[in-house]
Coordinates of C-alpha atoms in Angstrom, one line a residue:
Chain A
M215 CA 124.2 111.5 122.2
L216 CA 124.9 115.1 123.1
M217 CA 123.4 116.3 119.8
M218 CA 120.2 114.2 120.4
R219 CA 119.8 115.6 123.9
G220 CA 120.5 119.1 122.8
L221 CA 118.2 119.0 119.8
E222 CA 115.3 117.5 121.8
A223 CA 115.8 120.1 124.6
R224 CA 115.7 122.8 121.9
A225 CA 112.6 121.2 120.3
L226 CA 110.9 121.0 123.7
S227 CA 111.6 124.7 124.2
L228 CA 110.2 125.5 120.8
Y229 CA 107.2 123.3 121.7
K230 CA 106.6 125.4 124.9
Q231 CA 106.8 128.5 122.8
G232 CA 104.0 127.1 120.6
K233 CA 106.3 126.7 117.6
V234 CA 105.9 122.9 117.5
P235 CA 102.4 121.9 116.7
G236 CA 100.7 118.7 118.0
S237 CA 102.5 116.8 120.7
F238 CA 106.2 116.3 121.6
Y239 CA 108.0 113.0 122.3
D240 CA 111.6 112.6 123.3
G241 CA 114.1 110.0 124.2
Y242 CA 115.7 111.7 127.1
G243 CA 117.9 109.2 129.0
Q244 CA 117.8 106.7 126.2
E245 CA 120.3 108.3 123.9
A246 CA 122.8 105.5 124.2
V247 CA 120.4 103.0 122.6
S248 CA 120.0 104.6 119.2
A249 CA 123.5 106.2 119.1
G250 CA 125.2 102.8 119.9
A251 CA 123.0 100.8 117.6
A252 CA 123.3 103.2 114.6
F253 CA 127.0 103.4 114.9
A254 CA 127.2 99.7 114.4
M255 CA 125.4 99.8 111.0
A256 CA 127.0 100.2 107.6
A257 CA 126.1 102.8 105.0
E258 CA 124.3 100.3 102.9
D259 CA 122.3 98.8 105.8
R260 CA 118.7 99.9 106.3
L261 CA 117.1 101.3 109.4
C262 CA 113.5 101.9 110.7
I263 CA 114.0 104.4 113.5
L264 CA 111.4 105.1 116.1
H265 CA 110.4 108.1 118.2
R266 CA 112.9 107.8 121.1
D267 CA 115.9 107.2 118.7
L268 CA 116.7 110.6 117.3
A269 CA 120.5 109.8 117.6
A270 CA 120.1 107.2 114.9
H271 CA 118.9 109.8 112.5
I272 CA 121.9 112.0 113.4
V273 CA 124.3 109.2 113.0
R274 CA 122.9 108.4 109.6
G275 CA 123.5 112.0 108.5
V276 CA 120.3 113.8 108.8
E277 CA 121.0 117.5 109.3
P278 CA 120.0 119.1 112.7
A279 CA 118.2 122.0 110.9
R280 CA 116.0 119.6 109.0
I281 CA 115.1 117.9 112.2
L282 CA 114.1 121.0 114.0
A283 CA 112.1 122.1 110.9
Q284 CA 110.4 118.7 110.9
Y285 CA 109.3 119.2 114.6
M286 CA 107.9 122.6 113.6
G287 CA 106.0 121.3 110.5
R288 CA 108.1 123.4 108.2
A289 CA 108.5 122.9 104.4
S290 CA 112.3 122.0 104.9
G291 CA 111.5 119.3 107.5
I292 CA 112.2 115.7 106.3
T293 CA 108.5 115.1 105.5
G294 CA 107.8 118.7 104.5
G295 CA 105.1 119.0 107.1
R296 CA 103.3 115.9 106.0
D297 CA 104.0 114.1 109.2
G298 CA 105.1 115.4 112.6
N299 CA 107.8 115.2 115.3
V300 CA 110.0 112.1 114.8
H301 CA 107.7 110.4 112.4
F302 CA 110.3 110.4 109.6
G303 CA 112.9 108.4 107.9
D304 CA 115.2 110.0 105.4
R305 CA 115.0 107.7 102.4
N306 CA 118.3 109.2 101.1
R307 CA 120.0 107.9 104.3
G308 CA 118.6 104.4 104.0
C309 CA 115.8 104.9 106.4
V310 CA 112.1 104.1 106.3
G311 CA 109.9 106.3 108.4
M312 CA 108.0 104.9 111.3
V313 CA 104.2 104.8 111.8
S314 CA 102.4 105.2 115.1
M315 CA 101.6 101.6 115.4
L316 CA 104.9 100.6 116.9
P317 CA 105.7 97.0 116.0
D318 CA 104.7 97.6 112.4
M319 CA 108.2 98.4 111.3
M320 CA 109.4 95.0 112.4
C321 CA 107.6 93.4 109.5
V322 CA 108.9 96.1 107.1
A323 CA 112.4 95.5 108.4
N324 CA 112.0 91.8 107.5
G325 CA 111.2 92.9 104.0
L326 CA 114.3 95.1 103.9
A327 CA 116.3 92.1 105.0
L328 CA 114.6 89.8 102.6
A329 CA 115.6 92.2 99.7
F330 CA 119.2 91.9 100.8
K331 CA 118.9 88.1 100.9
L332 CA 117.2 87.8 97.5
R333 CA 119.9 90.0 95.9
G334 CA 122.7 88.2 97.7
Q335 CA 123.9 91.3 99.4
K336 CA 125.8 91.1 102.6
A337 CA 124.0 93.7 104.6
A338 CA 121.5 94.0 107.4
A339 CA 118.3 95.7 108.3
L340 CA 117.5 97.1 111.8
T341 CA 114.4 98.3 113.5
F342 CA 113.7 99.5 117.0
C343 CA 110.7 98.5 118.9
G344 CA 109.4 98.9 122.4
D345 CA 108.3 96.7 125.4
G346 CA 104.7 97.6 124.6
A347 CA 105.0 96.7 121.0
S348 CA 105.9 93.2 122.1
S349 CA 102.2 92.5 122.9
R350 CA 101.0 93.2 119.4
G351 CA 100.7 90.5 116.7
D352 CA 103.2 92.2 114.3
F353 CA 105.9 91.6 116.8
H354 CA 105.2 87.8 116.9
E355 CA 104.6 87.5 113.1
A356 CA 107.9 89.3 112.4
L357 CA 109.9 87.3 114.9
N358 CA 108.5 84.0 113.6
W359 CA 109.1 84.9 109.9
A360 CA 112.7 86.2 110.6
G361 CA 113.3 82.9 112.4
V362 CA 111.9 80.7 109.7
Q363 CA 113.7 82.5 106.8
R364 CA 116.9 83.2 108.9
L365 CA 116.7 86.9 107.7
G366 CA 119.6 89.3 108.4
V367 CA 117.5 91.5 110.6
I368 CA 118.2 93.0 114.0
F369 CA 115.3 94.0 116.4
V370 CA 116.4 96.4 119.1
L371 CA 113.8 96.2 121.7
E372 CA 114.0 99.3 123.9
N373 CA 112.7 98.1 127.1
N374 CA 112.2 101.5 128.8
Q375 CA 109.9 99.9 131.4
Y376 CA 106.7 101.7 130.5
A377 CA 104.4 101.7 127.5
Y378 CA 102.7 105.0 128.1
S379 CA 101.4 104.3 131.7
T380 CA 101.6 100.5 131.5
P381 CA 104.6 98.9 133.3
T382 CA 106.2 95.8 131.8
S383 CA 104.7 93.6 134.5
A384 CA 101.3 94.3 133.0
Q385 CA 102.6 93.9 129.5
F386 CA 104.2 90.4 129.4
A387 CA 104.6 87.3 131.5
V388 CA 107.7 86.0 129.6
D389 CA 110.8 88.0 129.1
P390 CA 111.2 89.3 125.5
V391 CA 114.6 87.7 125.0
K392 CA 113.1 84.3 125.9
R393 CA 110.2 84.9 123.6
A394 CA 112.6 85.8 120.8
E395 CA 114.5 82.5 121.3
T396 CA 111.3 80.5 121.1
Y397 CA 110.9 81.9 117.6
G398 CA 114.4 80.9 116.5
V399 CA 115.7 84.4 116.9
R400 CA 118.9 84.9 118.9
G401 CA 118.2 87.0 121.9
V402 CA 120.6 89.1 124.0
S403 CA 120.0 91.6 126.7
V404 CA 122.3 94.6 127.2
D405 CA 122.5 97.7 129.3
G406 CA 120.8 100.2 127.0
N407 CA 122.3 103.1 128.9
D408 CA 125.8 102.0 128.0
A409 CA 126.5 103.2 124.4
E410 CA 129.5 101.0 124.0
A411 CA 127.7 97.9 125.2
M412 CA 124.9 98.8 122.7
F413 CA 127.5 99.1 120.0
A414 CA 129.1 95.8 120.8
A415 CA 125.8 93.9 120.9
V416 CA 124.5 95.4 117.6
H417 CA 127.9 95.1 116.0
E418 CA 127.9 91.4 116.7
A419 CA 124.2 91.1 115.6
R420 CA 125.0 93.0 112.4
T421 CA 128.0 90.7 111.6
R422 CA 125.9 87.6 112.0
A423 CA 123.0 89.1 110.0
A424 CA 125.3 90.2 107.1
N425 CA 127.0 86.7 107.1
G426 CA 123.7 84.8 106.8
E427 CA 123.7 83.7 110.5
G428 CA 120.2 84.9 111.1
P429 CA 118.3 87.4 113.2
T430 CA 118.9 88.8 116.6
L431 CA 116.7 90.6 119.1
V432 CA 118.8 93.0 121.2
E433 CA 116.9 93.9 124.4
A434 CA 118.2 97.3 125.5
Q435 CA 117.4 97.8 129.2
T436 CA 116.7 101.4 129.8
M437 CA 114.2 103.8 131.3
R438 CA 111.9 106.4 129.8
M439 CA 112.9 109.4 131.9
H440 CA 110.3 111.8 130.6
G441 CA 106.5 111.2 130.1
H442 CA 105.1 109.4 127.1
A443 CA 104.8 112.9 125.6
A444 CA 105.2 116.4 126.8
H445 CA 101.7 116.5 128.3
D446 CA 102.4 113.5 130.5
D447 CA 103.9 114.1 134.0
M448 CA 104.3 110.4 134.5
R449 CA 103.1 110.4 138.1
Y450 CA 102.4 106.7 137.8
V451 CA 106.2 106.0 137.9
P452 CA 107.6 105.4 141.3
K453 CA 110.1 108.2 142.3
E454 CA 112.7 105.7 143.4
L455 CA 112.8 104.1 139.9
V456 CA 113.4 107.4 138.3
E457 CA 116.2 108.2 140.7
H458 CA 117.8 104.8 140.2
W459 CA 118.0 105.4 136.4
A460 CA 118.9 109.1 136.8
A461 CA 122.1 107.9 138.5
R462 CA 122.8 105.8 135.4
D463 CA 122.4 108.6 132.9
P464 CA 124.0 107.4 129.6
I465 CA 125.7 110.7 128.7
K466 CA 127.2 110.9 132.2
L467 CA 128.5 107.3 131.8
Q468 CA 130.0 107.9 128.4
S469 CA 131.4 111.3 129.5
K470 CA 133.4 109.6 132.2
R471 CA 135.0 107.3 129.8
L472 CA 135.9 110.0 127.4
K473 CA 137.4 112.1 130.0
E474 CA 139.6 109.3 131.0
L475 CA 140.7 109.2 127.3
G476 CA 141.5 112.9 127.5
V477 CA 138.6 114.1 125.3
D478 CA 137.8 117.8 125.9
L479 CA 134.2 117.5 126.8
D480 CA 133.6 121.2 127.3
A481 CA 134.7 121.9 123.8
L482 CA 132.6 119.1 122.4
Q483 CA 129.5 120.5 124.2
R484 CA 130.3 124.0 122.9
D485 CA 130.5 122.7 119.3
V486 CA 127.2 120.9 119.7
D487 CA 125.5 124.0 121.2
A488 CA 126.7 126.2 118.5
E489 CA 125.5 123.8 115.8
I490 CA 122.0 123.5 117.5
D491 CA 121.8 127.4 117.6
A492 CA 122.6 127.6 113.9
A493 CA 120.2 124.8 113.1
S494 CA 117.5 126.5 115.2
Q495 CA 118.0 129.8 113.4
E496 CA 117.9 128.1 110.0
A497 CA 114.8 126.0 110.9
L498 CA 112.9 129.1 112.3
A499 CA 113.7 131.0 109.0
S500 CA 112.3 128.1 106.9
P501 CA 108.8 128.7 105.5
M502 CA 105.7 126.7 106.5
P503 CA 104.5 124.5 103.7
D504 CA 102.2 125.9 100.9
P505 CA 98.7 124.9 101.6
D506 CA 98.2 124.5 97.9
T507 CA 100.5 121.5 98.0
A508 CA 98.4 119.6 100.7
L509 CA 97.1 117.1 98.0
D510 CA 100.5 116.6 96.4
G511 CA 102.3 113.3 96.6
V512 CA 99.6 110.9 97.6
F513 CA 100.8 108.7 94.7
C514 CA 104.1 108.3 93.1
E515 CA 104.1 109.6 89.6
G516 CA 106.8 108.5 87.2
E517 CA 109.7 106.3 88.4
A518 CA 109.6 104.7 91.8
T519 CA 111.8 106.3 94.3
E520 CA 114.0 104.0 96.3
L521 CA 116.1 104.0 99.4
A522 CA 119.7 105.3 99.2
D523 CA 122.6 104.7 101.5
G524 CA 123.2 106.5 104.7
L525 CA 126.4 107.6 106.4
A526 CA 128.3 105.2 108.5
P527 CA 130.7 107.2 110.7
W528 CA 132.4 104.2 112.2
S529 CA 134.7 103.3 109.3
G530 CA 135.0 99.7 110.4
W531 CA 132.2 98.7 108.0
A532 CA 133.8 100.3 105.0
H533 CA 135.1 96.9 104.0
A534 CA 132.5 94.8 105.7
Chain B
M67 CA 95.4 84.9 70.0
P68 CA 95.1 82.2 72.5
E69 CA 91.9 81.8 74.5
L70 CA 92.5 81.8 78.3
T71 CA 90.3 81.7 81.3
Y72 CA 90.3 84.6 83.7
L73 CA 92.5 82.6 86.0
Q74 CA 94.9 81.6 83.2
A75 CA 95.2 85.2 82.3
I76 CA 96.3 86.1 85.8
S77 CA 98.8 83.3 85.7
S78 CA 100.0 84.4 82.4
A79 CA 100.6 88.0 83.7
L80 CA 102.5 86.8 86.7
R81 CA 104.6 84.4 84.6
D82 CA 105.4 87.0 82.0
E83 CA 106.4 89.5 84.7
L84 CA 108.6 87.0 86.5
R85 CA 110.4 86.2 83.2
A86 CA 110.8 89.8 82.1
D87 CA 111.7 91.5 85.4
E88 CA 114.1 89.9 88.0
R89 CA 112.8 92.4 90.6
V90 CA 109.4 90.8 90.6
F91 CA 108.7 88.1 93.2
L92 CA 105.5 86.4 94.6
L93 CA 104.8 85.7 98.2
G94 CA 101.8 84.2 99.9
E95 CA 100.4 81.2 101.7
D96 CA 100.7 77.8 99.8
I97 CA 101.6 79.5 96.6
G98 CA 104.9 77.7 96.0
A99 CA 105.2 73.9 95.8
F100 CA 101.4 73.5 96.1
G101 CA 100.7 76.1 93.4
G102 CA 98.2 78.2 95.3
A103 CA 94.7 77.5 96.7
F104 CA 93.2 78.2 93.3
K105 CA 96.3 77.0 91.3
V106 CA 97.1 80.5 90.0
T107 CA 100.8 79.7 90.5
H108 CA 100.7 76.1 89.3
G109 CA 104.1 75.1 87.9
F110 CA 105.7 78.4 89.0
H111 CA 107.8 76.8 91.7
E112 CA 109.5 74.5 89.2
E113 CA 110.2 77.4 86.8
F114 CA 111.2 80.2 89.2
G115 CA 112.2 78.5 92.4
A116 CA 111.3 79.0 96.1
D117 CA 112.8 82.4 96.4
R118 CA 110.7 84.1 93.7
V119 CA 107.5 82.1 94.4
M120 CA 107.7 82.3 98.1
D121 CA 105.7 80.2 100.6
T122 CA 105.3 82.3 103.7
P123 CA 104.2 81.5 107.2
L124 CA 100.4 81.9 107.8
A125 CA 100.7 85.6 108.7
E126 CA 98.9 88.2 106.6
T127 CA 100.3 91.2 108.5
A128 CA 103.8 89.9 107.9
I129 CA 103.1 89.2 104.3
I130 CA 102.0 92.8 103.6
G131 CA 104.7 94.3 105.8
T132 CA 107.5 92.2 104.3
A133 CA 106.3 93.1 100.9
V134 CA 106.5 96.8 101.9
G135 CA 110.0 96.4 103.0
A136 CA 111.0 94.7 99.8
A137 CA 109.2 97.2 97.7
V138 CA 110.9 100.2 99.1
S139 CA 114.2 98.4 98.6
G140 CA 113.4 98.3 94.8
L141 CA 111.9 94.9 94.4
R142 CA 108.4 94.4 93.0
P143 CA 106.6 92.0 95.3
V144 CA 103.3 90.6 94.4
A145 CA 101.5 89.3 97.5
E146 CA 98.6 86.9 97.4
M147 CA 96.0 86.8 100.2
Q148 CA 94.5 83.3 99.9
F149 CA 91.1 84.9 100.1
A150 CA 90.3 88.6 100.0
D151 CA 88.6 88.2 103.3
F152 CA 92.0 87.6 105.0
I153 CA 93.2 91.1 104.2
A154 CA 91.5 92.2 107.4
C155 CA 94.4 90.5 109.2
G156 CA 97.0 92.6 107.2
F157 CA 94.9 95.8 107.1
D158 CA 97.1 97.9 109.2
Q159 CA 100.2 97.3 107.2
L160 CA 98.3 98.1 103.9
V161 CA 96.4 101.2 104.9
N162 CA 98.9 102.7 107.5
V163 CA 102.3 101.7 106.3
A164 CA 102.1 101.1 102.5
A165 CA 99.4 103.6 101.6
K166 CA 100.8 106.5 103.4
M167 CA 104.4 106.0 102.7
H168 CA 104.8 108.1 99.6
Y169 CA 102.8 111.1 100.9
R170 CA 104.8 111.1 104.2
Q171 CA 108.2 110.1 103.1
G172 CA 108.4 110.5 99.3
L173 CA 109.2 106.9 99.2
A174 CA 107.5 104.7 96.5
V175 CA 105.9 101.3 97.5
P176 CA 105.6 99.5 94.2
M177 CA 103.7 96.4 95.3
V178 CA 100.5 94.5 94.4
V179 CA 98.2 92.6 96.7
R180 CA 96.1 90.2 94.9
L181 CA 92.7 89.6 96.6
P182 CA 90.6 86.6 95.4
S183 CA 87.2 88.0 96.2
G184 CA 83.5 87.5 95.8
G185 CA 80.8 85.0 96.6
G186 CA 78.3 82.8 94.8
F187 CA 79.6 79.3 95.8
S188 CA 78.7 78.9 99.4
G189 CA 82.0 80.3 100.7
G190 CA 80.2 81.7 103.7
P191 CA 81.0 84.9 105.7
F192 CA 84.8 84.6 105.5
H193 CA 85.4 83.4 102.0
S194 CA 83.0 85.5 100.0
Q195 CA 83.6 89.2 100.7
N196 CA 84.2 92.0 98.3
P197 CA 86.3 94.5 100.5
E198 CA 87.3 96.9 97.7
A199 CA 85.6 99.9 99.4
W200 CA 87.8 99.6 102.4
F201 CA 90.7 100.5 100.2
M202 CA 89.0 103.2 98.2
H203 CA 88.7 105.0 101.5
S204 CA 92.5 104.7 102.1
P205 CA 94.3 107.4 100.2
G206 CA 97.6 106.1 98.6
L207 CA 96.2 102.8 97.4
K208 CA 95.0 102.1 93.9
V209 CA 92.1 99.5 93.5
V210 CA 91.4 97.6 90.3
A211 CA 88.9 95.0 89.5
P212 CA 88.9 93.3 86.1
S213 CA 86.0 91.5 84.7
T214 CA 87.4 89.8 81.5
A215 CA 90.4 87.6 80.9
E216 CA 92.0 90.2 78.7
D217 CA 91.7 92.9 81.3
A218 CA 92.8 90.6 84.1
K219 CA 96.1 90.1 82.4
G220 CA 96.5 93.8 81.2
L221 CA 95.5 95.3 84.5
L222 CA 97.8 92.9 86.5
H223 CA 100.8 93.9 84.2
A224 CA 99.9 97.6 84.8
A225 CA 99.6 97.1 88.6
I226 CA 103.0 95.3 88.8
Q227 CA 104.6 98.1 86.8
D228 CA 102.8 100.9 88.8
P229 CA 105.1 102.6 91.4
N230 CA 102.3 102.5 94.0
P231 CA 100.6 99.9 96.1
V232 CA 97.8 98.4 94.0
V233 CA 94.9 96.3 95.4
F234 CA 94.0 93.8 92.6
M235 CA 90.5 92.5 93.1
E236 CA 90.3 89.2 91.3
H237 CA 86.8 87.6 91.4
K238 CA 86.9 83.9 92.3
H239 CA 83.6 83.3 90.5
L240 CA 85.1 84.5 87.3
Y241 CA 88.3 82.4 87.5
R242 CA 87.0 79.5 85.4
R243 CA 83.7 80.8 84.2
V244 CA 85.0 83.7 82.1
R245 CA 87.3 83.0 79.2
G246 CA 88.4 85.1 76.2
E247 CA 91.1 85.9 73.7
V248 CA 94.2 87.3 75.4
Q249 CA 97.2 88.8 73.7
D250 CA 100.5 87.0 74.1
G251 CA 103.3 88.8 76.1
I252 CA 103.2 91.8 78.2
Y253 CA 100.6 94.6 77.6
T254 CA 99.1 97.0 80.0
T255 CA 95.5 98.1 80.4
P256 CA 95.0 101.6 81.7
F257 CA 93.2 102.2 85.0
K258 CA 90.2 103.6 83.1
A259 CA 86.7 102.4 82.5
R260 CA 85.7 100.6 79.3
I261 CA 82.3 100.4 77.6
A262 CA 81.5 96.7 77.6
R263 CA 78.4 97.3 75.5
R264 CA 77.4 100.6 74.0
G265 CA 73.8 101.8 74.3
E266 CA 71.7 105.0 74.5
N267 CA 68.7 104.3 76.7
L268 CA 70.1 103.3 80.0
T269 CA 73.5 102.7 81.4
V270 CA 74.5 99.9 83.9
I271 CA 77.6 101.0 85.8
T272 CA 79.4 98.2 87.4
Y273 CA 82.7 96.2 87.7
G274 CA 84.2 92.8 88.4
A275 CA 81.7 89.8 88.4
M276 CA 78.7 92.1 88.0
V277 CA 79.9 93.0 84.5
P278 CA 79.0 89.6 82.9
A279 CA 75.9 89.5 85.1
A280 CA 74.8 93.0 83.8
L281 CA 75.6 92.0 80.1
E282 CA 73.5 88.8 80.5
A283 CA 70.7 90.6 82.3
T284 CA 70.3 93.4 79.6
A285 CA 71.2 91.3 76.4
E286 CA 67.6 91.4 75.2
L287 CA 66.8 94.9 76.2
D288 CA 66.9 97.7 73.7
G289 CA 70.0 100.1 73.8
V290 CA 71.3 99.3 77.3
E291 CA 75.0 100.3 77.8
V292 CA 77.2 98.5 80.3
L293 CA 80.1 100.5 81.7
D294 CA 82.8 98.4 83.2
L295 CA 84.7 100.6 85.7
R296 CA 87.8 98.4 85.7
S297 CA 89.5 100.8 88.2
L298 CA 87.8 102.0 91.4
T299 CA 90.8 104.1 92.4
P300 CA 91.4 106.1 90.4
L301 CA 87.7 106.3 89.5
D302 CA 87.1 107.3 85.9
V303 CA 84.8 110.2 86.6
E304 CA 84.9 111.3 82.9
A305 CA 83.7 108.0 81.6
I306 CA 80.9 107.9 84.2
V307 CA 79.6 111.4 83.3
D308 CA 80.0 110.6 79.6
S309 CA 77.9 107.4 79.9
V310 CA 75.2 109.1 82.0
S311 CA 75.0 112.0 79.7
R312 CA 74.4 109.8 76.7
C313 CA 72.0 107.4 78.4
S314 CA 70.2 109.6 81.0
K315 CA 69.2 106.6 83.1
V316 CA 71.6 104.7 85.4
V317 CA 71.6 101.4 87.3
I318 CA 74.6 100.9 89.5
V319 CA 75.5 97.3 90.4
D320 CA 77.9 96.2 93.2
E321 CA 78.3 92.7 94.5
A322 CA 79.7 94.4 97.7
N323 CA 77.6 95.5 100.6
A324 CA 75.6 98.5 99.8
T325 CA 76.7 101.1 102.3
C326 CA 79.6 103.2 101.2
A327 CA 80.3 100.7 98.4
A328 CA 82.1 101.7 95.1
G329 CA 78.6 102.1 93.6
A330 CA 77.7 104.6 96.4
Q331 CA 80.7 106.7 95.3
V332 CA 79.6 106.4 91.6
S333 CA 76.1 107.6 92.7
A334 CA 77.7 110.6 94.5
V335 CA 79.8 111.4 91.4
I336 CA 76.7 111.4 89.2
A337 CA 74.7 113.6 91.7
E338 CA 77.5 116.0 91.7
H339 CA 78.6 116.1 88.1
A340 CA 75.7 114.8 86.0
F341 CA 72.5 115.6 87.9
E342 CA 71.0 117.6 85.0
M343 CA 71.6 114.8 82.6
L344 CA 69.4 112.4 84.5
D345 CA 65.9 111.4 83.2
G346 CA 65.1 109.3 86.3
P347 CA 66.3 108.3 89.8
V348 CA 69.7 106.6 90.1
K349 CA 68.9 103.0 90.9
R350 CA 71.4 100.8 93.0
I351 CA 71.6 97.2 93.2
A352 CA 74.0 95.7 95.8
T353 CA 74.2 93.1 98.5
P354 CA 72.3 94.4 101.5
D355 CA 74.3 95.2 104.6
V356 CA 74.6 91.6 105.8
P357 CA 77.4 89.1 106.2
I358 CA 77.4 86.7 103.2
P359 CA 75.5 83.6 104.4
F360 CA 76.6 80.1 103.6
S361 CA 73.5 78.1 102.6
P362 CA 72.7 78.5 98.9
P363 CA 69.2 79.8 99.2
L364 CA 70.3 82.4 101.7
E365 CA 73.3 83.5 99.7
A366 CA 71.2 83.7 96.5
A367 CA 68.8 85.9 98.4
V368 CA 71.4 88.6 99.2
L369 CA 73.7 88.6 96.2
P370 CA 72.7 90.7 93.2
S371 CA 71.4 88.3 90.4
V372 CA 70.8 88.6 86.7
T373 CA 67.1 88.7 87.5
R374 CA 67.3 91.5 89.9
I375 CA 69.5 93.5 87.5
R376 CA 67.0 92.9 84.7
E377 CA 64.1 93.9 86.8
A378 CA 65.7 97.2 87.8
C379 CA 66.5 98.0 84.2
D380 CA 63.0 97.2 83.1
E381 CA 61.6 99.4 85.9
L382 CA 63.9 102.4 85.0
L383 CA 63.3 102.1 81.3
G384 CA 59.6 102.4 81.9
Y385 CA 60.0 105.5 84.2

């Protein structure tokens, strides 16, 4: 969570210096959602990670220098400059990169889970989605399909209260958890600012998924604390709402717990900062992509590339 | 060699791939126990089971998206749209997720989407379309369109074995009308054009159901070549330029709507690469820019016919 917040702060700073082209999106205040969820997944599981979920990439083992290079459109970024910001998935870490149409990956995650089912593998697929995405057809087709085929898939719905400027009250009349249940998908709602609650909910969903007990939608209640993107001052969000959630910052909450366990948080922060400094230097030294390669890779030539396994820092899944 | 219909050749390719490669599975609406709307998968359910000949919910977006997820996992999904027209409902997953995946992420998406396409039997505006040009305009997708039973099987084998998403246009009007000798077992047909009939006075460049129409229309004309493109992406520029260079006069036929059709691209290729080889204007025959009407006289009025192709060739030969 500290790495996500630090990397995004550094990337925002690089954006303001003109070193990050295009726009800039972050997940400030939502770090517990992706960190907690990703820690609950095994190395052989598959993930589709969205644009406010940087911690999940970090948990899977994507190196900070490659992430910063990705923001800056450098050759050493995960997509080599072919796609921007957090539009990436490191296939060598078992991740499929997102597209801008946000519920699309729900259908893809079903396919990942279907592959496990057809091969008889005890593993699970997870994708994130948002409150706004729940209005699109893909969301409903994916939930229905997952329910019908009892797929081992987990949909983490990040309810951060706003889809760009649209509040959830203008997005849906029926709660997403209830909607999931009507499709035969188990629905649970958790405090998305509590990393341990996220871990527990996804851990349970993952156990069920891998054991053939079907799909789960985990609604993570959280708040988008920054604008939709760097240009957005989110003046449409009531000040009191931001203040309410600011008091519930996920990093503050987890820090308090760790302090009680005797963890040296200052040392932890220093380590993270040092790693980000080093990553930043490495990324800034990395070349831009060669324009002569702009047409390369539209098609796969030769053997089809496949997904490989990611890291699973929480060893509990080693013998799952 | 056994003689198969175009439809039987497609079934044969699917059956052979399912038998040879355990990664291959089929998914679509009503393809399992029912055997498919056109019976392409008749009897498959019994031989391969419900997991490998998978009946899905009526959800085209989810069919394509699920196939993408299975493909990146190393399986070889072959998705069927019940009618090509319905791909509009799964368009986003195909052009945004599947097509761009390898360029963006270096991750291959080895999948096939079968699109039963085309008109000529009062299917009306939603069961008659030829949407191949949509996918030619979407980098990352390959698009093939067989016109014979032999190529239907060979191109489908090649499509399933290709590491990229391939849109397989199978023309419904050819399903039971076209038959021919087809090799047993697995063979692949390259994504290249073929000369359906060699000539030297004029070339008709076309694909799919317009190939037999062009052959019939020009059977009694002297020295008319028919070039069957077979693959629209990649487009066989070399074969087009070669044919135009030898024949000097060109008629291009699409069953699809005219604007930005595959034939429009062929015309542009000729203008760019073979302009000086021409002895007359490039003539195009295609369906005008209109939805495909239902009633037989209306439909016949818009779809390219043997007569229209014949007239265009006569006119150009006399130029």
